[in-house]
Coordinates of C-alpha atoms (C1' of nucleotides) in Angstrom, one line a residue:
Chain A
M268 CA 88.3 101.7 -4.8
G269 CA 87.3 105.3 -4.1
A270 CA 87.0 106.5 -7.6
S271 CA 83.6 107.3 -8.9
K272 CA 82.3 104.5 -11.2
S273 CA 81.2 106.9 -13.9
A274 CA 81.6 104.4 -16.7
A275 CA 78.8 102.4 -15.1
F276 CA 76.2 105.1 -15.5
T277 CA 74.6 106.6 -18.6
E278 CA 76.0 109.5 -20.5
E279 CA 73.1 111.6 -19.4
Q280 CA 73.5 110.7 -15.7
N281 CA 77.1 111.7 -15.9
E282 CA 76.4 115.0 -17.7
I283 CA 73.8 116.0 -15.3
S284 CA 75.8 115.2 -12.2
I285 CA 78.8 117.1 -13.6
L286 CA 76.7 120.2 -13.8
F287 CA 75.3 119.8 -10.3
K288 CA 78.7 118.9 -8.9
A289 CA 80.3 122.1 -10.3
L290 CA 77.6 124.1 -8.5
G291 CA 78.1 122.2 -5.3
H292 CA 80.3 124.6 -3.5
P293 CA 79.3 127.9 -1.8
A294 CA 82.1 129.8 -3.5
R295 CA 80.9 128.8 -6.9
I296 CA 77.4 129.7 -6.1
A297 CA 78.7 133.1 -4.9
I298 CA 80.5 133.5 -8.2
I299 CA 77.4 132.7 -10.3
Q300 CA 75.3 135.0 -8.1
Y301 CA 77.8 137.8 -8.7
I302 CA 77.8 137.3 -12.4
L303 CA 74.0 137.3 -12.5
S304 CA 73.8 140.4 -10.3
S305 CA 76.3 142.3 -12.4
K306 CA 74.1 141.8 -15.5
S307 CA 77.3 141.7 -17.6
C308 CA 80.7 140.3 -17.7
I309 CA 82.8 140.5 -14.6
C310 CA 86.5 141.2 -14.6
G311 CA 87.9 139.5 -11.6
D312 CA 86.8 141.7 -8.8
L313 CA 85.9 138.3 -7.4
V314 CA 89.1 138.1 -5.4
D315 CA 88.1 141.2 -3.5
I316 CA 84.6 139.9 -2.9
L317 CA 85.2 136.3 -2.0
P318 CA 86.8 135.3 1.3
L319 CA 89.3 133.2 -0.5
S320 CA 92.8 133.7 -1.9
Q321 CA 93.4 134.6 -5.5
A322 CA 94.7 131.0 -6.2
T323 CA 91.6 129.5 -4.8
V324 CA 89.2 131.8 -6.7
S325 CA 91.1 131.0 -9.9
Q326 CA 90.7 127.3 -9.2
H327 CA 86.9 127.6 -8.6
L328 CA 86.6 129.6 -11.9
K329 CA 88.5 126.8 -13.6
E330 CA 86.0 124.3 -12.4
L331 CA 83.1 126.3 -13.5
K332 CA 84.8 126.7 -16.9
S333 CA 85.5 123.0 -17.3
A334 CA 81.8 122.3 -16.6
N335 CA 81.1 124.9 -19.3
I336 CA 79.0 126.9 -16.9
I337 CA 81.0 130.0 -17.5
Q338 CA 83.3 131.2 -20.2
G339 CA 86.0 133.8 -20.2
S340 CA 87.7 136.0 -22.7
I341 CA 90.7 138.2 -22.4
E342 CA 89.8 141.8 -22.0
G343 CA 92.9 143.9 -22.0
N344 CA 94.9 143.2 -18.9
S345 CA 92.3 141.1 -17.2
I346 CA 89.7 138.4 -18.1
C347 CA 86.0 138.8 -18.5
Y348 CA 83.7 136.1 -17.4
C349 CA 80.1 135.4 -18.2
L350 CA 77.6 132.6 -18.2
N351 CA 77.6 130.1 -21.0
P352 CA 74.0 130.4 -22.5
T353 CA 74.2 127.0 -24.2
T354 CA 75.0 125.2 -20.9
L355 CA 72.3 127.2 -19.1
E356 CA 69.7 126.1 -21.7
K357 CA 70.7 122.5 -21.2
F358 CA 70.5 123.0 -17.5
K359 CA 67.1 124.5 -17.8
A360 CA 65.9 121.5 -19.8
I361 CA 67.3 119.1 -17.2
I362 CA 65.5 120.9 -14.5
G363 CA 62.3 120.8 -16.6
D364 CA 62.6 117.0 -16.9
F365 CA 63.4 116.7 -13.3
I366 CA 60.7 118.8 -11.8
E367 CA 58.1 120.2 -14.2
L368 CA 57.3 117.3 -16.4
N369 CA 57.4 114.7 -13.7
N370 CA 54.8 116.4 -11.6
F371 CA 56.6 115.8 -8.4
G372 CA 54.5 116.1 -5.3
K373 CA 52.5 113.1 -6.5
N374 CA 55.5 111.1 -5.6
A375 CA 55.4 112.1 -2.0
C376 CA 53.7 109.2 -0.4
C377 CA 55.8 108.6 2.7
Chain B
M255 CA 93.4 123.8 4.9
G256 CA 91.4 121.5 2.8
A257 CA 88.1 122.0 4.6
S258 CA 85.4 124.0 2.8
K259 CA 85.1 127.5 4.4
S260 CA 81.4 127.3 4.6
A261 CA 81.3 129.8 7.6
A262 CA 82.6 132.4 5.2
F263 CA 79.6 132.3 2.9
T264 CA 76.0 133.2 3.3
E265 CA 73.4 130.8 4.7
E266 CA 71.7 130.9 1.3
Q267 CA 74.9 130.1 -0.6
N268 CA 75.5 127.2 1.7
E269 CA 72.0 125.9 1.4
I270 CA 72.0 126.0 -2.4
S271 CA 75.3 124.4 -2.7
I272 CA 74.3 121.6 -0.4
L273 CA 71.4 120.7 -2.6
F274 CA 73.5 120.8 -5.8
K275 CA 76.3 118.9 -4.2
A276 CA 73.9 116.1 -3.1
L277 CA 72.9 115.8 -6.8
G278 CA 76.5 115.9 -8.0
H279 CA 77.0 112.1 -8.4
P280 CA 75.7 109.9 -11.2
A281 CA 74.4 107.3 -8.8
R282 CA 72.3 109.8 -7.0
I283 CA 70.9 111.2 -10.3
A284 CA 70.0 107.6 -11.2
I285 CA 68.2 107.2 -7.9
I286 CA 66.2 110.4 -8.5
Q287 CA 65.4 109.4 -12.0
Y288 CA 64.2 106.0 -10.8
I289 CA 62.0 107.5 -8.2
L290 CA 60.5 109.9 -10.7
S291 CA 59.9 107.2 -13.3
S292 CA 58.2 104.9 -10.8
K293 CA 55.6 107.6 -10.1
S294 CA 55.5 106.3 -6.5
C295 CA 57.6 105.2 -3.7
I296 CA 60.4 102.7 -4.3
C297 CA 61.2 100.0 -2.0
G298 CA 64.9 99.4 -2.4
D299 CA 65.0 97.7 -5.8
L300 CA 67.8 100.1 -6.2
V301 CA 70.5 97.7 -5.3
D302 CA 69.5 95.5 -8.3
I303 CA 69.4 98.4 -10.6
L304 CA 72.5 100.3 -9.7
P305 CA 75.9 99.0 -10.5
L306 CA 77.0 99.4 -6.9
S307 CA 77.0 97.3 -3.7
Q308 CA 74.2 97.4 -1.2
A309 CA 76.5 99.3 1.3
T310 CA 77.3 102.0 -1.3
V311 CA 73.7 102.4 -2.4
S312 CA 72.7 102.9 1.2
Q313 CA 75.3 105.5 1.6
H314 CA 74.1 107.5 -1.4
L315 CA 70.5 107.2 -0.1
K316 CA 71.8 108.6 3.2
E317 CA 73.3 111.6 1.5
L318 CA 70.1 112.3 -0.4
K319 CA 68.2 112.0 2.8
S320 CA 70.5 114.3 4.8
A321 CA 70.1 117.0 2.1
N322 CA 66.3 116.4 2.5
I323 CA 65.9 115.6 -1.1
I324 CA 64.3 112.2 -0.4
Q325 CA 62.5 110.8 2.6
G326 CA 62.0 107.2 3.7
S327 CA 59.4 105.4 5.7
I328 CA 59.4 101.8 6.9
E329 CA 57.1 99.6 4.8
G330 CA 57.0 96.2 6.2
N331 CA 60.3 94.5 5.8
S332 CA 61.8 97.2 3.6
I333 CA 61.9 100.9 3.3
C334 CA 59.9 103.1 1.0
Y335 CA 61.6 106.2 -0.5
C336 CA 60.1 109.2 -2.2
L337 CA 60.9 112.8 -3.0
N338 CA 60.5 115.5 -0.4
P339 CA 58.1 118.0 -1.9
T340 CA 59.2 120.8 0.4
T341 CA 62.8 120.6 -0.7
L342 CA 61.8 120.3 -4.3
E343 CA 59.7 123.4 -4.1
K344 CA 62.7 125.2 -2.6
F345 CA 64.9 123.8 -5.4
K346 CA 62.5 125.0 -8.0
A347 CA 62.5 128.5 -6.5
I348 CA 66.3 128.5 -6.5
I349 CA 66.4 127.6 -10.1
G350 CA 63.9 130.3 -10.8
D351 CA 66.1 132.9 -9.2
F352 CA 69.1 131.5 -11.1
I353 CA 67.7 131.2 -14.5
E354 CA 64.3 132.6 -15.2
L355 CA 64.3 135.9 -13.3
N356 CA 67.8 136.8 -14.2
N357 CA 67.1 136.5 -17.9
F358 CA 70.4 134.8 -18.7
G359 CA 71.6 135.0 -22.2
K360 CA 71.9 138.7 -21.9
N361 CA 74.8 138.0 -19.7
A362 CA 76.6 136.3 -22.5
C363 CA 79.0 138.9 -23.8
C364 CA 82.3 137.1 -24.2
Chain C
dT26 C1' 112.8 146.1 -23.2
dT27 C1' 111.5 146.6 -18.5
dT28 C1' 108.0 147.1 -15.1
dG29 C1' 103.6 146.3 -13.1
dA30 C1' 99.1 144.3 -12.7
dA31 C1' 96.0 140.4 -13.4
dT32 C1' 95.4 135.4 -13.8
dA33 C1' 97.0 130.8 -13.9
dT34 C1' 99.7 126.9 -12.3
dT35 C1' 102.5 124.2 -9.1
dG36 C1' 103.2 121.8 -4.9
dC37 C1' 101.7 120.5 -0.8
dA38 C1' 98.8 119.5 3.4
dA39 C1' 94.2 118.8 5.3
dT40 C1' 89.8 117.1 4.6
dA41 C1' 86.0 114.8 2.1
dT42 C1' 84.1 111.4 -0.9
dT43 C1' 83.6 106.9 -3.0
dA44 C1' 83.4 102.1 -2.7
dC45 C1' 83.0 97.7 -0.6
dG46 C1' 83.3 93.6 2.6
dA47 C1' 81.9 92.5 7.0
dT48 C1' 78.9 93.2 10.6
dT49 C1' 74.8 94.9 12.9
dT50 C1' 70.1 96.1 13.3
dA51 C1' 65.2 95.5 12.4
dT52 C1' 61.3 93.4 10.8
dA53 C1' 58.5 89.3 8.7
dA54 C1' 57.6 84.9 8.5
dA55 C1' 58.2 80.1 9.8
Chain D
dT264 C1' 62.1 81.6 19.4
dT265 C1' 64.5 80.8 15.2
dT266 C1' 65.4 82.0 10.5
dA267 C1' 65.5 84.8 6.5
dT268 C1' 65.5 89.2 4.3
dA269 C1' 66.2 94.2 3.9
dA270 C1' 68.7 98.0 5.2
dA271 C1' 72.1 100.6 8.0
dT272 C1' 76.6 101.1 9.9
dC273 C1' 81.6 100.1 10.6
dG274 C1' 86.2 99.9 9.1
dT275 C1' 89.4 100.6 5.7
dA276 C1' 91.6 101.8 1.3
dA277 C1' 91.7 104.6 -2.8
dT278 C1' 90.8 108.8 -4.8
dA279 C1' 89.1 113.7 -5.1
dT280 C1' 88.5 118.3 -3.3
dT281 C1' 89.7 122.4 -0.9
dG282 C1' 92.9 126.0 0.2
dC283 C1' 97.0 128.6 0.0
dA284 C1' 101.9 130.2 -0.5
dA285 C1' 105.0 130.6 -4.0
dT286 C1' 105.9 130.8 -8.6
dA287 C1' 105.0 131.3 -13.5
dT288 C1' 102.6 133.4 -17.2
dT289 C1' 100.4 137.1 -19.9
dC290 C1' 99.6 141.4 -21.5
dA291 C1' 99.6 146.7 -21.0
dA292 C1' 102.0 150.5 -20.4
dA293 C1' 106.1 153.0 -19.4

DNA sequence: TTTGAATATTGCAATATTACGATTTATAAA
DNA sequence: TTTATAAATCGTAATATTGCAATATTCAAA
């Protein structure tokens, strides 16, 4: 008891929630915002920017990577991170299903 | 140690992550999907549909409510839930900032 | 090869989440 | 008022997350 009963939900429900969960921390939002604002890969200036230790930043990057939201490649002495376009397309499609297609607002009745 | 350092991040970063975090569980995705599919309010058939106990479902509803993603009103003997259009507009705007405006894909360089 | 810089991993403590049975609260109907 | 039904809350146990110091790894350059 205590563990999430993921086996009891659909594959889609699990996939979606994994994406959202990975974005469910302010540090990880800050990382994504920084990647977006830099318009290119970032090479670990993150530790200087975030109010967290190097170990903790690395852990957050790992979580974003394991959700396939970012990807990294070795760039000389450091590592270059950027967004994973495939995952972002999927994310966009999910949001579409959630919000656009289901004309929300008509659901608001209470 | 262990607590999320939310005070160290911007208001926006915290707000966004709270929304994502609330959606970061398959049961809560299932709830949102069900509300969307019913095209109207739902009156707690959720316990029959989800593979979780009544207490657990109620807890997930509470989390969605405290993130202002859903709202509930008393409807006779039961409670009627629907999406909160204000929060969904905000969510849509966030996604816009994240994905549309920042023409992702051009960021993919590694 | 050794040294230095950048990241990752390990180990641990604090806190948060998940789940459920039992109980409580609130309303509808008898 | 009593009874039944729906939903929330409480208490508790299991598990997951967060954060960091210390250590390990990895690669470039000396």
